[in-house]
Short mmCIF file of C-alpha atoms and ligand atoms in Angstrom, two decimals:
data_model
loop_
_atom_site.label_atom_id
_atom_site.label_comp_id
_atom_site.label_asym_id
_atom_site.label_seq_id
_atom_site.Cartn_x
_atom_site.Cartn_y
_atom_site.Cartn_z
CA MET G 1 -22.89 2.81 18.31
CA LYS G 2 -23.38 5.68 15.85
CA ILE G 3 -21.07 5.38 12.81
CA HIS G 4 -19.41 8.61 11.69
CA ARG G 5 -20.12 8.81 7.94
CA ARG G 6 -16.88 9.75 6.24
CA ARG G 7 -16.28 11.40 2.89
CA VAL G 8 -13.33 9.34 1.67
CA VAL G 9 -10.88 9.95 -1.18
CA ILE G 10 -9.41 6.57 -2.21
CA THR G 11 -6.45 6.57 -4.58
CA GLY G 12 -5.75 3.23 -6.28
CA ALA G 13 -9.48 2.44 -5.98
CA SER G 14 -9.32 0.41 -9.19
CA GLY G 15 -6.66 -1.91 -7.73
CA GLY G 16 -7.16 -5.08 -5.70
CA ILE G 17 -6.93 -3.65 -2.18
CA GLY G 18 -8.55 -0.32 -3.20
CA ASN G 19 -11.48 -2.20 -4.73
CA ALA G 20 -12.04 -4.24 -1.56
CA VAL G 21 -11.68 -1.17 0.69
CA THR G 22 -14.16 0.71 -1.51
CA LYS G 23 -16.75 -2.06 -1.24
CA ALA G 24 -16.30 -2.42 2.53
CA LEU G 25 -16.59 1.33 3.17
CA ALA G 26 -19.63 1.67 0.88
CA VAL G 27 -21.46 -1.06 2.84
CA GLN G 28 -20.84 0.99 6.00
CA GLY G 29 -22.50 4.04 4.40
CA HIS G 30 -19.41 6.18 3.76
CA GLU G 31 -19.34 8.34 0.61
CA LEU G 32 -16.41 7.82 -1.70
CA LEU G 33 -14.37 9.67 -4.31
CA LEU G 34 -12.74 6.86 -6.28
CA CYS G 35 -9.44 7.67 -8.03
CA GLY G 36 -7.39 5.73 -10.55
CA ARG G 37 -6.19 5.92 -14.15
CA ASN G 38 -8.52 3.23 -15.49
CA SER G 39 -11.96 4.85 -15.91
CA SER G 40 -13.75 1.71 -17.07
CA LYS G 41 -12.64 -0.19 -13.93
CA LEU G 42 -13.75 2.75 -11.76
CA ASN G 43 -17.16 2.92 -13.49
CA VAL G 44 -17.75 -0.80 -13.00
CA LEU G 45 -16.82 -0.45 -9.33
CA LYS G 46 -19.13 2.55 -8.82
CA ASP G 47 -22.03 0.59 -10.34
CA GLU G 48 -21.33 -2.36 -8.01
CA ILE G 49 -21.28 -0.54 -4.68
CA GLU G 50 -24.06 0.59 -2.38
CA GLY G 51 -24.96 4.28 -2.10
CA ASN G 52 -25.60 7.13 -4.54
CA GLY G 53 -23.23 9.92 -3.57
CA HIS G 54 -19.99 8.36 -4.85
CA GLN G 55 -17.84 10.13 -7.41
CA LEU G 56 -14.99 9.22 -9.75
CA LEU G 57 -11.74 10.85 -10.74
CA THR G 58 -9.64 9.44 -13.57
CA ALA G 59 -6.15 10.88 -13.19
CA ASP G 60 -2.47 10.03 -13.17
CA LEU G 61 -1.49 11.16 -9.68
CA THR G 62 2.22 11.23 -10.48
CA ALA G 63 1.49 14.24 -12.74
CA THR G 64 0.90 17.87 -11.70
CA ALA G 65 -2.33 18.00 -13.73
CA GLY G 66 -3.60 14.91 -11.90
CA LEU G 67 -2.89 16.49 -8.51
CA LYS G 68 -4.74 19.69 -9.52
CA ALA G 69 -7.74 17.63 -10.67
CA LEU G 70 -7.61 15.74 -7.37
CA PHE G 71 -7.64 18.96 -5.34
CA ASN G 72 -10.65 20.32 -7.25
CA ALA G 73 -12.59 17.06 -7.00
CA ALA G 74 -11.80 16.60 -3.28
CA GLN G 75 -12.75 20.22 -2.51
CA ALA G 76 -16.13 19.88 -4.26
CA PHE G 77 -16.60 16.51 -2.54
CA GLU G 78 -15.78 18.01 0.91
CA ALA G 79 -13.43 15.14 1.73
CA ASP G 80 -12.53 14.36 5.35
CA THR G 81 -10.55 11.15 4.81
CA LEU G 82 -7.73 10.22 2.41
CA ILE G 83 -6.68 6.62 1.79
CA ASN G 84 -3.61 6.30 -0.43
CA CYS G 85 -3.86 2.85 -1.99
CA LEU G 86 -2.01 3.45 -5.25
CA GLY G 87 1.19 1.56 -5.92
CA VAL G 88 3.35 -0.45 -8.31
CA ASN G 89 5.82 -3.29 -7.76
CA GLN G 90 8.32 -5.33 -9.73
CA LEU G 91 10.28 -8.45 -8.78
CA GLN G 92 13.78 -7.58 -9.95
CA LEU G 93 17.39 -7.57 -8.81
CA LEU G 94 18.86 -4.08 -8.68
CA ALA G 95 21.52 -5.07 -11.23
CA ALA G 96 18.79 -5.90 -13.76
CA SER G 97 16.85 -2.66 -13.19
CA ASN G 98 17.35 0.72 -14.81
CA ALA G 99 16.76 4.37 -13.96
CA ALA G 100 13.24 4.26 -15.45
CA ASP G 101 12.30 1.45 -13.03
CA SER G 102 13.54 3.52 -10.06
CA GLU G 103 11.68 6.57 -11.36
CA ARG G 104 8.39 4.69 -11.85
CA ILE G 105 8.43 2.94 -8.47
CA ILE G 106 9.59 5.91 -6.40
CA SER G 107 7.31 8.40 -8.16
CA THR G 108 4.20 6.19 -7.75
CA ASN G 109 4.82 4.70 -4.29
CA LEU G 110 6.53 7.62 -2.56
CA LEU G 111 6.38 10.94 -4.39
CA ALA G 112 2.71 10.58 -5.38
CA PRO G 113 1.43 9.89 -1.82
CA MET G 114 3.63 12.72 -0.47
CA ASN G 115 2.29 15.14 -3.10
CA ILE G 116 -1.29 13.94 -2.59
CA CYS G 117 -1.03 14.56 1.18
CA ARG G 118 0.47 18.02 0.57
CA THR G 119 -2.21 18.86 -2.01
CA LEU G 120 -5.15 17.79 0.17
CA LEU G 121 -3.84 19.00 3.53
CA PRO G 122 -5.40 22.50 3.26
CA LEU G 123 -8.81 20.81 2.84
CA LEU G 124 -8.27 18.13 5.47
CA GLN G 125 -7.12 20.63 8.09
CA LEU G 126 -10.48 22.42 7.94
CA LYS G 127 -12.16 19.68 10.02
CA PRO G 128 -11.39 16.46 11.93
CA SER G 129 -9.83 14.26 9.24
CA THR G 130 -7.81 11.10 8.67
CA ILE G 131 -4.95 10.23 6.34
CA VAL G 132 -4.10 6.56 5.72
CA ASN G 133 -1.01 5.75 3.69
CA VAL G 134 -0.93 2.11 2.62
CA GLY G 135 2.65 0.92 2.93
CA SER G 136 3.96 -2.62 3.26
CA VAL G 137 5.82 -4.83 5.71
CA LEU G 138 8.56 -4.59 3.04
CA GLY G 139 8.91 -0.93 4.04
CA SER G 140 10.32 -2.16 7.35
CA ILE G 141 12.08 -5.36 6.25
CA GLY G 142 14.40 -4.92 3.28
CA CYS G 143 14.24 -7.97 1.00
CA ALA G 144 16.30 -9.10 -1.98
CA GLY G 145 14.48 -8.80 -5.31
CA SER G 146 12.47 -5.84 -4.03
CA THR G 147 15.13 -3.17 -3.46
CA LEU G 148 13.25 -0.37 -5.27
CA TYR G 149 9.89 -1.30 -3.75
CA CYS G 150 11.40 -1.59 -0.25
CA ALA G 151 13.08 1.81 -0.67
CA SER G 152 9.79 3.40 -1.74
CA LYS G 153 7.83 1.93 1.16
CA ALA G 154 10.56 2.68 3.73
CA GLY G 155 10.40 6.28 2.49
CA LEU G 156 6.63 6.27 2.78
CA HIS G 157 6.90 4.95 6.33
CA GLY G 158 9.33 7.71 7.33
CA PHE G 159 7.20 10.35 5.61
CA THR G 160 4.00 9.15 7.30
CA GLU G 161 5.59 8.99 10.76
CA ALA G 162 6.99 12.52 10.39
CA LEU G 163 3.67 13.85 9.08
CA ARG G 164 1.79 12.28 11.99
CA ARG G 165 4.11 14.04 14.42
CA GLU G 166 3.90 17.31 12.46
CA LEU G 167 0.09 17.21 12.63
CA ALA G 168 -0.08 16.05 16.26
CA ASP G 169 -1.46 19.43 17.36
CA THR G 170 -4.18 19.47 14.67
CA SER G 171 -7.36 17.44 14.21
CA VAL G 172 -5.82 15.36 11.38
CA THR G 173 -4.91 11.80 12.39
CA VAL G 174 -2.35 9.88 10.34
CA LEU G 175 -2.01 6.12 9.96
CA TYR G 176 0.62 3.98 8.21
CA PHE G 177 -1.12 0.73 7.26
CA ALA G 178 1.21 -2.07 6.18
CA PRO G 179 -0.14 -5.31 4.70
CA ARG G 180 1.99 -8.37 3.91
CA ALA G 181 1.61 -10.20 0.56
CA THR G 182 -1.96 -9.82 -0.69
CA ASP G 183 -3.66 -11.59 -3.57
CA THR G 184 -3.92 -8.80 -6.17
CA GLU G 185 -2.62 -7.99 -9.65
CA LEU G 186 0.23 -6.03 -8.06
CA ASN G 187 2.06 -9.33 -7.77
CA SER G 188 3.14 -10.98 -11.02
CA GLN G 189 2.75 -14.75 -11.42
CA GLU G 190 6.50 -15.07 -10.73
CA MET G 191 6.08 -13.15 -7.48
CA GLN G 192 3.14 -15.32 -6.43
CA ASP G 193 5.03 -18.53 -7.26
CA MET G 194 8.09 -17.26 -5.39
CA ASN G 195 6.01 -16.37 -2.30
CA GLN G 196 4.51 -19.85 -2.37
CA GLN G 197 7.95 -21.49 -2.63
CA LEU G 198 9.28 -19.31 0.20
CA GLY G 199 6.30 -20.21 2.38
CA ASN G 200 5.18 -16.56 2.57
CA LYS G 201 1.52 -16.31 3.48
CA THR G 202 -0.81 -14.31 1.24
CA ASP G 203 -3.93 -12.52 2.49
CA SER G 204 -7.13 -11.83 0.57
CA PRO G 205 -7.79 -8.17 -0.30
CA GLU G 206 -11.15 -8.49 1.46
CA TRP G 207 -9.47 -9.40 4.76
CA VAL G 208 -6.96 -6.56 4.35
CA ALA G 209 -9.86 -4.17 3.67
CA GLU G 210 -11.64 -5.37 6.80
CA GLN G 211 -8.54 -4.61 8.90
CA LEU G 212 -8.26 -1.15 7.33
CA CYS G 213 -11.94 -0.40 8.01
CA GLN G 214 -11.51 -1.51 11.63
CA ALA G 215 -8.47 0.75 12.04
CA LEU G 216 -10.49 3.65 10.62
CA ALA G 217 -13.48 2.96 12.88
CA GLN G 218 -11.16 2.80 15.91
CA ARG G 219 -9.41 6.01 14.78
CA ARG G 220 -6.05 4.23 15.03
CA GLN G 221 -2.90 6.34 14.63
CA GLY G 222 0.73 5.31 14.17
CA ASP G 223 1.60 2.04 12.43
CA VAL G 224 -0.53 -1.03 11.78
CA TYR G 225 1.31 -4.10 10.45
CA LEU G 226 -0.75 -7.05 9.25
CA GLY G 227 0.02 -10.74 9.57
CA TRP G 228 1.87 -13.12 11.82
CA PRO G 229 4.85 -13.71 11.89
CA GLU G 230 5.56 -10.72 9.59
CA SER G 231 4.51 -8.15 12.22
CA LEU G 232 6.92 -9.84 14.68
CA PHE G 233 9.75 -9.83 12.07
CA VAL G 234 9.28 -6.06 11.69
CA ARG G 235 10.07 -5.65 15.39
CA ILE G 236 12.97 -8.13 15.35
CA ASN G 237 14.42 -6.42 12.25
CA ALA G 238 14.33 -3.06 14.05
CA LEU G 239 16.11 -4.44 17.14
CA LEU G 240 18.26 -7.31 15.83
CA PRO G 241 18.74 -6.94 12.07
CA ASN G 242 21.54 -9.56 12.05
CA VAL G 243 19.04 -12.23 13.04
CA VAL G 244 16.85 -11.32 10.06
CA ASP G 245 19.95 -11.16 7.77
CA LYS G 246 20.67 -14.81 8.59
CA SER G 247 17.09 -15.89 8.08
CA LEU G 248 16.75 -14.09 4.73
CA LEU G 249 20.11 -15.41 3.50
CA LYS G 250 18.54 -18.87 3.34
CA GLN G 251 15.90 -17.49 0.93
CA LEU G 252 18.38 -15.72 -1.34
CA PRO G 253 19.02 -18.55 -3.86
CA ILE G 254 15.27 -18.98 -4.41
CA ILE G 255 14.71 -15.23 -4.81
CA LYS G 256 17.59 -14.92 -7.28
CA ARG G 257 16.30 -17.86 -9.28
CA PHE G 258 12.84 -16.27 -9.60
CA CYS G 259 14.34 -12.86 -10.44
CA GLN G 260 16.35 -14.49 -13.20
CA GLY G 261 13.27 -16.25 -14.55
CA THR G 262 14.56 -19.77 -13.86
CA THR G 263 11.91 -20.99 -11.52
CA SER G 264 12.61 -24.71 -11.33
CA ALA G 265 13.10 -26.23 -7.88
CA PRO G 266 16.64 -26.35 -6.45
CA GLN G 267 18.70 -29.44 -7.43
CA THR G 268 20.65 -29.68 -4.19
CA ALA G 269 20.42 -28.02 -0.80
CA GLY G 270 23.89 -26.46 -1.13
CA GLU G 271 23.43 -25.13 -4.67
CA HIS G 272 24.51 -21.51 -5.05
CA HIS G 273 23.61 -19.04 -7.81
CA GLU G 274 25.28 -15.73 -8.56
CA VAL G 275 23.75 -12.86 -10.46
CA SER G 276 25.23 -12.91 -13.95
N1 NAP C 1 -0.70 -6.74 -3.12
C1 NAP C 1 0.26 -6.85 -2.18
O1 NAP C 1 0.89 -7.92 -2.04
C2 NAP C 1 0.56 -5.69 -1.28
C3 NAP C 1 1.25 -5.96 -0.08
C4 NAP C 1 1.57 -4.89 0.74
C5 NAP C 1 1.23 -3.60 0.37
N2 NAP C 1 0.57 -3.36 -0.80
C6 NAP C 1 0.27 -1.99 -1.16
O2 NAP C 1 -1.14 -1.82 -1.23
C7 NAP C 1 -1.45 -0.80 -2.19
C8 NAP C 1 -2.48 -1.33 -3.16
O3 NAP C 1 -1.89 -2.44 -3.84
P1 NAP C 1 -2.75 -3.48 -4.69
O4 NAP C 1 -2.26 -4.81 -4.34
O5 NAP C 1 -4.19 -3.17 -4.60
O6 NAP C 1 -2.21 -3.14 -6.16
P2 NAP C 1 -2.95 -3.15 -7.58
O7 NAP C 1 -4.06 -4.11 -7.58
O8 NAP C 1 -1.88 -3.31 -8.60
O9 NAP C 1 -3.54 -1.66 -7.67
C9 NAP C 1 -2.68 -0.56 -7.78
C10 NAP C 1 -3.51 0.69 -7.91
O10 NAP C 1 -2.63 1.82 -8.06
C11 NAP C 1 -3.14 2.65 -9.06
N3 NAP C 1 -2.08 3.43 -9.70
C12 NAP C 1 -0.86 2.98 -10.11
N4 NAP C 1 -0.17 3.98 -10.65
C13 NAP C 1 -0.96 5.10 -10.56
C14 NAP C 1 -0.80 6.46 -10.95
N5 NAP C 1 0.33 6.90 -11.55
N6 NAP C 1 -1.82 7.32 -10.72
C15 NAP C 1 -2.96 6.90 -10.14
N7 NAP C 1 -3.16 5.62 -9.74
C16 NAP C 1 -2.18 4.73 -9.95
C17 NAP C 1 -3.78 1.70 -10.06
O11 NAP C 1 -4.76 2.42 -10.79
P3 NAP C 1 -4.97 2.22 -12.37
O12 NAP C 1 -4.83 0.78 -12.66
O13 NAP C 1 -6.32 2.77 -12.59
O14 NAP C 1 -3.90 3.03 -13.00
C18 NAP C 1 -4.44 0.69 -9.13
O15 NAP C 1 -5.70 1.16 -8.74
C19 NAP C 1 -0.12 -0.41 -2.85
O16 NAP C 1 0.39 0.74 -2.24
C20 NAP C 1 0.77 -1.61 -2.54
O17 NAP C 1 2.14 -1.25 -2.52
C21 NAP C 1 0.20 -4.39 -1.62
#
């Protein structure tokens, strides 16, 4: 089968999932415009991957100047695919967060991908193109300790679904790609320890990248949720949220303990902790 060689803009290329996606796409012969704020990480990555036509853009994509630089670079690069892999996260109870936390998480995880799609749309609409917004299963299952992150990803899910429908009569396909916990620097040590204690499975970024590449090759549209049973919980949560409420209630003491930085194992099964 002949592989269509894409010209891919990857935001968050210097991150764990972006790095793995970059490497997997480069092996398949696609040409890449790698974006992030950390130029040394991007340069190391460019030197590691196969192919000669790759380019770099160092920019903060929450800023207007960064978006302008992205447009210029993507236009010169003649991009036909956008993969939004940038993101930030923080394990925190809402009561312990402040307005700056909300601003940082919403502007990076929601406003930036929205503005990036808007900025690149005039280029992408010139030819058959693909947009992939990397969301999270937490965009469809609200969880304690992740209120701001869940809000940002739920917003990204709604945005991506609406955009897909808005572009249904064009040659731009739109995919919302939602991993579960993945082993990258996005997750603090506390978050990793909490996931382990909760029995949440964690995927490797390489496996996540493989799934994303497959979805691209198959020209998937709509939503792709990774992992079992998380992908089932997404459906149950949509239909029977009370069932998920009950299940997540059992996890609440552990989540609160990790959010409060007291990570020792519970003393008794019935122990209850309140947010102070
Ligand atoms: N890891 C998980 O458990 C998990 C699970 C589900 C979904 N996801 C989603 O997958 C995506 C990738 O996550 P990851 O695990 O690879 O995270 P990561 O390793 O922390 O990487 C995050 C990336 O975002 C970039 N970034 C952050 N703020 C930026 C800004 N203002 N402008 C430009 N780039 C910015 C970072 O670039 P610089 O460092 O160069 O600034 C970095 O490349 C995110 O959307 C995340 O929400 C992750």
